[in-house]
Coordinates of C-alpha atoms and ligand atoms in Angstrom, one line a residue:
X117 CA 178.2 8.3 52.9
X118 CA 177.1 6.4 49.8
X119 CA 179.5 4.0 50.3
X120 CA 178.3 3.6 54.3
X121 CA 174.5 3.7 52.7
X122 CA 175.4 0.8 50.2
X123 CA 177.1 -1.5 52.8
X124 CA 174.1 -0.9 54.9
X125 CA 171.5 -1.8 52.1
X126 CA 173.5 -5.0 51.4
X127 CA 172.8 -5.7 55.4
X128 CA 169.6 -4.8 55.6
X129 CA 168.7 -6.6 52.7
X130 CA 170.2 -9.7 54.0
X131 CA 168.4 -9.1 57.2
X132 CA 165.0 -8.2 55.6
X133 CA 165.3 -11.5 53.3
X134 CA 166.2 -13.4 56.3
X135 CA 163.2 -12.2 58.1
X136 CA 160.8 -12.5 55.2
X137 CA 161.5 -16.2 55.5
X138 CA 160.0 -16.6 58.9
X139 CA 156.3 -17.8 58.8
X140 CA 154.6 -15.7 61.2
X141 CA 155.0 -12.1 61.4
X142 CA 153.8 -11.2 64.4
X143 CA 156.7 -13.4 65.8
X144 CA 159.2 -11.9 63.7
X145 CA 158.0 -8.3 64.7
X146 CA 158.5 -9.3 68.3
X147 CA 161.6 -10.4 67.8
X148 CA 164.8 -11.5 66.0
X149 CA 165.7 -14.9 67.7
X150 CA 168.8 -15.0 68.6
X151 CA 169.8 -11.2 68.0
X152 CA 167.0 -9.0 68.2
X153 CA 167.1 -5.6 67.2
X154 CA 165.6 -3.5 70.2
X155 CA 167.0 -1.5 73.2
X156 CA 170.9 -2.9 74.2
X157 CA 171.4 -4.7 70.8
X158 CA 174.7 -4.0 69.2
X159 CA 176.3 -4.8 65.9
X160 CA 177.0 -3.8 62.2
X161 CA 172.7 -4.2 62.0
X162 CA 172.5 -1.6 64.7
X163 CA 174.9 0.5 62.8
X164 CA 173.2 -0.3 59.4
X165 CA 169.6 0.8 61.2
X166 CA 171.2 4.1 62.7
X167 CA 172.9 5.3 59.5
X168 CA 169.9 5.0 57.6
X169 CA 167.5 6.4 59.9
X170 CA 170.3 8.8 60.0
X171 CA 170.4 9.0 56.5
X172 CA 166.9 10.3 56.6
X173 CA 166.8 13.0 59.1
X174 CA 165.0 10.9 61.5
X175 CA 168.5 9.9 64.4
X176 CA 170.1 12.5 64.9
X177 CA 173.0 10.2 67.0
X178 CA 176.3 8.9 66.6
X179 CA 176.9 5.9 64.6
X180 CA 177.3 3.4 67.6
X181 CA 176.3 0.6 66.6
X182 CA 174.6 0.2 69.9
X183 CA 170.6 0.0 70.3
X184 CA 170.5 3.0 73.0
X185 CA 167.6 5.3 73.7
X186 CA 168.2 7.8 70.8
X187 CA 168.2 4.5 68.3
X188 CA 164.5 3.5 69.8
X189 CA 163.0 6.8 70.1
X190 CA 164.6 6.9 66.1
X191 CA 163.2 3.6 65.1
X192 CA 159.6 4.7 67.1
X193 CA 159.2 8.3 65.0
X194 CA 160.2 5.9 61.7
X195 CA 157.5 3.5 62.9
X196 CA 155.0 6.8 63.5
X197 CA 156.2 7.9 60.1
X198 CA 155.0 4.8 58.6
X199 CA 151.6 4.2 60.3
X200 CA 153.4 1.4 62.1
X201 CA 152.7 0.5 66.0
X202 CA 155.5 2.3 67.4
X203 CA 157.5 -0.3 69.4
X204 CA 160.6 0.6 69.3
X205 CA 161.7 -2.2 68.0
X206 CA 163.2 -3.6 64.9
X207 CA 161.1 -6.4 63.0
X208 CA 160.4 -7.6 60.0
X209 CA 157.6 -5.2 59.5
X210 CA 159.8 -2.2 59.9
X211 CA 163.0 -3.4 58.5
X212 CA 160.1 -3.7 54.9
X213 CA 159.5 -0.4 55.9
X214 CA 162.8 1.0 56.0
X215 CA 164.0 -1.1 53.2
X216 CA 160.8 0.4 51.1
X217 CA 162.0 3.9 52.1
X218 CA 165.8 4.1 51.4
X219 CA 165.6 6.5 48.2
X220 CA 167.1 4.7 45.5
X221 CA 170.6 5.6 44.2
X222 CA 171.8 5.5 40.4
X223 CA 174.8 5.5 38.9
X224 CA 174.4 6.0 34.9
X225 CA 177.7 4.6 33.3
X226 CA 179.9 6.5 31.2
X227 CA 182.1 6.2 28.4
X228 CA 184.7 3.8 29.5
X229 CA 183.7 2.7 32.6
X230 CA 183.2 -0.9 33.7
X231 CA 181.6 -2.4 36.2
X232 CA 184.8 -2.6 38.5
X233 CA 185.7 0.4 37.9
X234 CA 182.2 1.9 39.4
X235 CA 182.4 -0.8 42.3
X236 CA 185.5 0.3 43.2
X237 CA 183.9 4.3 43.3
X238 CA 181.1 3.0 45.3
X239 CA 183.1 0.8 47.3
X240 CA 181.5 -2.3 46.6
X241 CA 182.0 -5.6 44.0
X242 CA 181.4 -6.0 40.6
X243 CA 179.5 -8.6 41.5
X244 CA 177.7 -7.1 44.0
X245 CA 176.2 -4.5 41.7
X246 CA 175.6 -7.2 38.9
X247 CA 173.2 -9.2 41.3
X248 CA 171.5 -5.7 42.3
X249 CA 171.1 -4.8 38.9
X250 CA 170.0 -8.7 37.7
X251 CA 173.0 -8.3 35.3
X252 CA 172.9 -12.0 33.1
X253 CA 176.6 -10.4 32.1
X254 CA 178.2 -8.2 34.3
X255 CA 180.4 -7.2 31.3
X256 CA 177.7 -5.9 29.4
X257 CA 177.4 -2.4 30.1
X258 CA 176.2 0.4 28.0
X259 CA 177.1 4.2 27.6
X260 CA 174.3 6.0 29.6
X261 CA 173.0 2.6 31.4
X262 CA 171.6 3.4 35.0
X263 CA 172.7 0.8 37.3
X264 CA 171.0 0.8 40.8
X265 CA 173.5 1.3 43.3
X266 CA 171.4 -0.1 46.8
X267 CA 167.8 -0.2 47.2
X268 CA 165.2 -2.2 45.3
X269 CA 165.2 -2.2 41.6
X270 CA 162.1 -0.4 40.7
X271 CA 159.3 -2.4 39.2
X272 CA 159.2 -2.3 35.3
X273 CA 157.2 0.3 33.5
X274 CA 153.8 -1.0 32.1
X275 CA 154.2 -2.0 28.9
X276 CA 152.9 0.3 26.0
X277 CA 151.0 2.1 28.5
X278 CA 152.6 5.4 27.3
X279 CA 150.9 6.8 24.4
X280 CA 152.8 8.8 22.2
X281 CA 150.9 11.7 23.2
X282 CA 152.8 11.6 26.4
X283 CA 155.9 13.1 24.9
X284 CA 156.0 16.8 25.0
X285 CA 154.7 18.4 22.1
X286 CA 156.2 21.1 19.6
X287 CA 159.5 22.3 21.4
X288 CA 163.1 20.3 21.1
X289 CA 163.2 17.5 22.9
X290 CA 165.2 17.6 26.3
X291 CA 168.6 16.0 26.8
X292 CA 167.5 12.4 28.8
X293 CA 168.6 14.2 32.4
X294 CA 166.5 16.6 31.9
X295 CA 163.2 16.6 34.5
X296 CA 160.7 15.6 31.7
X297 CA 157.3 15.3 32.4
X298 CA 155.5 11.9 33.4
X299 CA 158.5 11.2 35.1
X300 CA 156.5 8.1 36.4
X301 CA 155.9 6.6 33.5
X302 CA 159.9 7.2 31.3
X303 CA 161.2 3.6 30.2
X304 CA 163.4 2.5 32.5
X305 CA 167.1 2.0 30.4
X306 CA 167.8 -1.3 32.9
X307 CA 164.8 -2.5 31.3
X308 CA 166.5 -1.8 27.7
X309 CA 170.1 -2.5 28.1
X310 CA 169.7 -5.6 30.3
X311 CA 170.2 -9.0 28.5
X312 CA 168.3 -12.2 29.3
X313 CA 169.6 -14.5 31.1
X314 CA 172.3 -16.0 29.0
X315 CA 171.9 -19.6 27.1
X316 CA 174.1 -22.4 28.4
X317 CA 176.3 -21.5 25.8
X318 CA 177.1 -18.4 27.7
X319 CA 178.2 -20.4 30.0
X320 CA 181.2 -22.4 28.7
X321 CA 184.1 -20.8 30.0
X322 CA 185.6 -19.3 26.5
X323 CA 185.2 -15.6 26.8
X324 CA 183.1 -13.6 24.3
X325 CA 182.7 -10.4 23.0
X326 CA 181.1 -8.7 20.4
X327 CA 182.1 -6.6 17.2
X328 CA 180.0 -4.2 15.7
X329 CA 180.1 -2.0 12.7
X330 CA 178.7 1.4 12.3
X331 CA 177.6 3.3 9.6
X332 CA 177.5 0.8 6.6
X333 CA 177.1 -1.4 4.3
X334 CA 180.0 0.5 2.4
X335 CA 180.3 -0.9 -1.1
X336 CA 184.0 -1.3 -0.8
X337 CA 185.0 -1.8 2.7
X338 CA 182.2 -3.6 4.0
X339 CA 183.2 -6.6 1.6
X340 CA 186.6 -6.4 2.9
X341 CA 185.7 -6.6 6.2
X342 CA 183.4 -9.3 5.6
X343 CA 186.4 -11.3 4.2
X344 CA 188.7 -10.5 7.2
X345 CA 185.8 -11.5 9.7
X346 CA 185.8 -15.3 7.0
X347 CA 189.1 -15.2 7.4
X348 CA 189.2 -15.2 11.2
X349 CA 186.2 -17.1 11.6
X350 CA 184.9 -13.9 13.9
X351 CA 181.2 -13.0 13.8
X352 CA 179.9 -9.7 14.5
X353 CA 176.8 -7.3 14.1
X354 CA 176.7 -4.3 11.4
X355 CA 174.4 -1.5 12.5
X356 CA 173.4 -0.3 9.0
X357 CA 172.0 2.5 8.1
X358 CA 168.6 1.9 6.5
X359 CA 169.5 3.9 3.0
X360 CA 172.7 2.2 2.4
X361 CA 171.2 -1.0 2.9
X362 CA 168.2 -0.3 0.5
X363 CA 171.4 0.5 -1.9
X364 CA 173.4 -2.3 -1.4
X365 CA 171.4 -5.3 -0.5
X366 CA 173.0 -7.8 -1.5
X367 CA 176.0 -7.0 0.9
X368 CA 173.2 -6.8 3.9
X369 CA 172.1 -10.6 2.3
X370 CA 175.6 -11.7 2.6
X371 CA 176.2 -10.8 5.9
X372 CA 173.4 -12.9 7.5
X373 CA 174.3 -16.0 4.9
X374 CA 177.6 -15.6 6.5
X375 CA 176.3 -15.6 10.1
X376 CA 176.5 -12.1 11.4
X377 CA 173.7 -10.2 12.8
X378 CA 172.5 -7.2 10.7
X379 CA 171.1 -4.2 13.2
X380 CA 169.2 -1.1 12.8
X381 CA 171.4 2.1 12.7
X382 CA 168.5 4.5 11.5
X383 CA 167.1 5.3 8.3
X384 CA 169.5 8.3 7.6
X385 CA 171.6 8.5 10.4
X386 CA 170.2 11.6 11.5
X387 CA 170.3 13.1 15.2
X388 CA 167.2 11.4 16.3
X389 CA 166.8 13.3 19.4
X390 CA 165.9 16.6 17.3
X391 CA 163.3 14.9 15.6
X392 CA 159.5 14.5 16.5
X393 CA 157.9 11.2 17.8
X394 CA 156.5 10.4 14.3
X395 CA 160.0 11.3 12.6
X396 CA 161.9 9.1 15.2
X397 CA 159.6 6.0 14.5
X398 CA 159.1 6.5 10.4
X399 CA 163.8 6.4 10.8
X400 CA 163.5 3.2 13.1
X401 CA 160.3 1.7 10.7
X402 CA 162.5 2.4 7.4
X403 CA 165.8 0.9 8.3
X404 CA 164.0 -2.0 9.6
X405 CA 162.1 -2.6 6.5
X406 CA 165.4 -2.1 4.5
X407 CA 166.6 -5.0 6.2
X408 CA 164.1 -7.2 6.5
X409 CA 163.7 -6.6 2.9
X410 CA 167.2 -7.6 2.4
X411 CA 167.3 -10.5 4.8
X412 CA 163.9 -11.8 5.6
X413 CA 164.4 -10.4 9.1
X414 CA 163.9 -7.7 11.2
X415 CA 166.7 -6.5 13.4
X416 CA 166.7 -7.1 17.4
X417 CA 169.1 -3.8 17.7
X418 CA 168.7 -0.2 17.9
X419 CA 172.2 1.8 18.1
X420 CA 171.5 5.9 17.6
X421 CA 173.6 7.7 15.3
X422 CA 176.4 9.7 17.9
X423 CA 175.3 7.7 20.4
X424 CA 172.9 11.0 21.2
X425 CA 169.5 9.2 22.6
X426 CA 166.9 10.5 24.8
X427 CA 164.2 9.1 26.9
X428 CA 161.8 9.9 23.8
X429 CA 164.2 7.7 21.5
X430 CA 164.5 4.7 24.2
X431 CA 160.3 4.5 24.2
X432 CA 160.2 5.2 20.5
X433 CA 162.8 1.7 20.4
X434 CA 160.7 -0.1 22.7
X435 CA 157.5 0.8 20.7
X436 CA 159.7 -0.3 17.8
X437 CA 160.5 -3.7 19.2
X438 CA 164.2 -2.8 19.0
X439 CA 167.0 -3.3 21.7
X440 CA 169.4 -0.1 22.7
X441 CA 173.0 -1.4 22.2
X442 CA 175.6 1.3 22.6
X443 CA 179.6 0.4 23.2
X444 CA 182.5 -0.2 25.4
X445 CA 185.1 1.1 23.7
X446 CA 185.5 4.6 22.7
X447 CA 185.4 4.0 18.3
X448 CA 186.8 7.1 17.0
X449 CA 186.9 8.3 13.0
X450 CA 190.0 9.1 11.5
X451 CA 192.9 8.5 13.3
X452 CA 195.5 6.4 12.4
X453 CA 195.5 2.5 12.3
X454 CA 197.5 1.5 14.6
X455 CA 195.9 3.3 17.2
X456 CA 192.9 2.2 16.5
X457 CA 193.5 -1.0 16.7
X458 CA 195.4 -0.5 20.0
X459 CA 192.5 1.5 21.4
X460 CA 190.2 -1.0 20.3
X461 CA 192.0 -3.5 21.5
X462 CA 192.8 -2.2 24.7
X463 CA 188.8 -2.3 25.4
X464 CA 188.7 -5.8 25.2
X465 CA 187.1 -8.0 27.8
X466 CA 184.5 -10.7 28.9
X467 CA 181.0 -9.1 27.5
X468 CA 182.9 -5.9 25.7
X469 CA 180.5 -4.7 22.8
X470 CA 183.5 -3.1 20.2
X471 CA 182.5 -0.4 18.1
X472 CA 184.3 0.1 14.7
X473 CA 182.8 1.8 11.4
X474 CA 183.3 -0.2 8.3
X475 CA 183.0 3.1 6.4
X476 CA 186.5 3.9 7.2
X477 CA 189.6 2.6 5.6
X478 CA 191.8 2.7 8.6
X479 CA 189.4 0.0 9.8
X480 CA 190.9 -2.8 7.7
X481 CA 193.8 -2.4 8.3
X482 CA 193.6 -2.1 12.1
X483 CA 191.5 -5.2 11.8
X484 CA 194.1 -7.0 10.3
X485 CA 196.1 -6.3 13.6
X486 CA 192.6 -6.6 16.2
X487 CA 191.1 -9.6 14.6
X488 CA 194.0 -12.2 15.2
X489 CA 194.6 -10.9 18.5
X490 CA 191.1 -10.9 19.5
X491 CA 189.9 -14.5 18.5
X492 CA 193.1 -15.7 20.3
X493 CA 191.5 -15.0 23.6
X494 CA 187.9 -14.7 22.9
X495 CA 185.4 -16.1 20.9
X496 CA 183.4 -13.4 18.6
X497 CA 180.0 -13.6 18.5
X498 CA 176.8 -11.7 17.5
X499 CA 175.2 -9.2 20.3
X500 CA 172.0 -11.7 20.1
X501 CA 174.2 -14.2 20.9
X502 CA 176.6 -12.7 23.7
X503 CA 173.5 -11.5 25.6
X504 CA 171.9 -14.9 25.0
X505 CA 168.5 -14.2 22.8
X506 CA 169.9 -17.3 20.4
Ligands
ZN830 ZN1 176.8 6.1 13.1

């Protein structure tokens, strides 16, 4: 049914843009041109119009794709529905209409799941679902991303017009599926995960992906892994955590001198969606003065310790000025080298955001098995760079 539903928005949303371009619309409600959409029509637009109406409790028919009585007294109570003069007919007025109506559908992506891999599910294209979702890089996908499956992309959230007030007081906060109040005004995650557009350098052909580090700057490993990344001529982003970096700034200095991106991983890597409003922004405030201290910048990236964020945290980031970055790969803590590397490596792709910590030990080592095979076929580059804000 979703997959019918999708094919159909794709159709309709051809035909709709098609009719928008005519210049009157009184001629395009009276007709299509050459294939109008009224009593005796047939055609994949017919069946598009039926399933949806269908769809929405409104034709009660066979999917025919023929324009038969049924489909006109359909189209007629949809008209009714929608204060429209109920011609029976389909023009540009109504196929707005029934565009405007479709409930939207989501998919939220999870851990390992590309954008292929959730085509395939819906039974559409990668690409498809990129240009529904104004993807700049269809390879950039986060952990807990919505993506809008057919329909219109719903228009952005007003900016800073939620006060922190608006966030339940007192009790825990609820886990981000949960029916929260205001559910009106949530940030939309599109709006936070979605890149702009990419620079021209995005464009060359030569693939790239980006490396991050978790958890640092770690007084012994972090220098190593600095020197493999030299070594390699790989850059990558560190999502510090605000403390260490106060501790060890120097290290956080070194990293920007030697061109990688330095990003905010909390104050004290806490589980930010237990804490309050004012405790969420005083962990992204600190770690972002830590760094900004350190390198006379303030970071572009947010990624919450465990991954755990809630609606609460993604407004608390925007408020911030901070980007939501999670991962592609799955980066897990103490197993053995070699399979790190190869699960690390096995999540490489156009656009992959790689998540190591540079806390661990087995990290250099696999890196010293990732990195060479990794800047063979890509070029590494900084998550402000891969998703084109430099
Ligand atoms: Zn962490």
């Amino acid at each position: 049914m979703i997959y019918r539903a999708f094919r159909f928005s794709l159709a309709l949303a051809a035909l709709a843009a098609a009719l928008v371009a005519l210049t009157s619309l009184a001629a395009a409600e009276a007709g299509f041109g050459s294939r109008p959409l009224q009593e005796g029509a047939q055609g994949e637009d017919v069946a598009s119009v039926q399933r949806l109406l269908a769809e929405m409790g409104i034709y009660g028919g066979p999917v025919t794709g023929y324009f038969g009585p049924l489909t006109k007294e359909a189209v007629q109570r949809f008209q009714r529905s929608q204060g429209l003069p109920a011609y029976g007919y389909l023009g540009s007025l109504t196929a707005k209409a029934l565009e405007a109506a479709r409930p939207a559908t989501y998919h939220v992506v999870a851990p390992g799941e590309s954008l292929s891999v959730i085509a395939a599910r819906y039974g559409t294209s990668a690409n498809a679902l990129a240009r529904l979702n104004g993807l700049a890089n269809p390879n950039l996908l986060a952990v807990g991303q919505k993506l809008l499956l057919r329909g219109k992309q719903a228009s952005p959230p007003a900016a800073a017009a939620a006060a922190p007030a608006a966030a339940p007081a007192g009790a825990a906060p609820a886990p981000a599926a949960g029916g929260s109040p205001g559910e009106a005004s949530r940030p939309d995650p599109l709006r936070v995960y979605t890149p702009k557009p990419p620079s021209s350098k995005a464009d060359q052909p030569s693939k790239v992906l980006a490396l991050t580090f978790d958890d640092g700057p770690d007084p012994v490993l972090t220098p190593r892994v600095l020197d493999l990344l030299q070594k390699y001529k790989a850059k990558a982003t560190f999502f510090v955590v605000g403390q260490k970096a106060e501790r060890n700034p120097g290290l956080v200095k070194r990293m920007v001198e030697e061109g990688h991106e330095v990003a905010n991983h909390s104050y004290t890597h806490p589980d930010l969606t237990r804490l309050q409003p004012a405790g969420i922004l005083a962990e992204l405030q600190k770690a972002s003065d830590a760094i900004q201290a350190a390198t006379g910048k303030s970071p572009a990236w947010f990624r919450p310790p465990g991954g755990d964020f809630d609606d609460r945290l993604v407004e608390a980031a925007n408020r911030s000025g901070l980007r939501l970055a999670l991962w592609t790969n799955i980066g897990p803590q103490g197993i053995a080298p070699p399979l790190l590397a190869r699960r690390t490596l096995s999540a490489a792709r156009e656009g992959a955001i790689l998540m190591l910590h540079d806390t661990e030990t087995a990290t250099i080592e696999a890196l010293n098995e990732i990195l060479p095979k990794l800047t063979a076929g890509y070029r590494l580059v900084t998550l402000s760079e891969m998703a084109g804000l430099r």
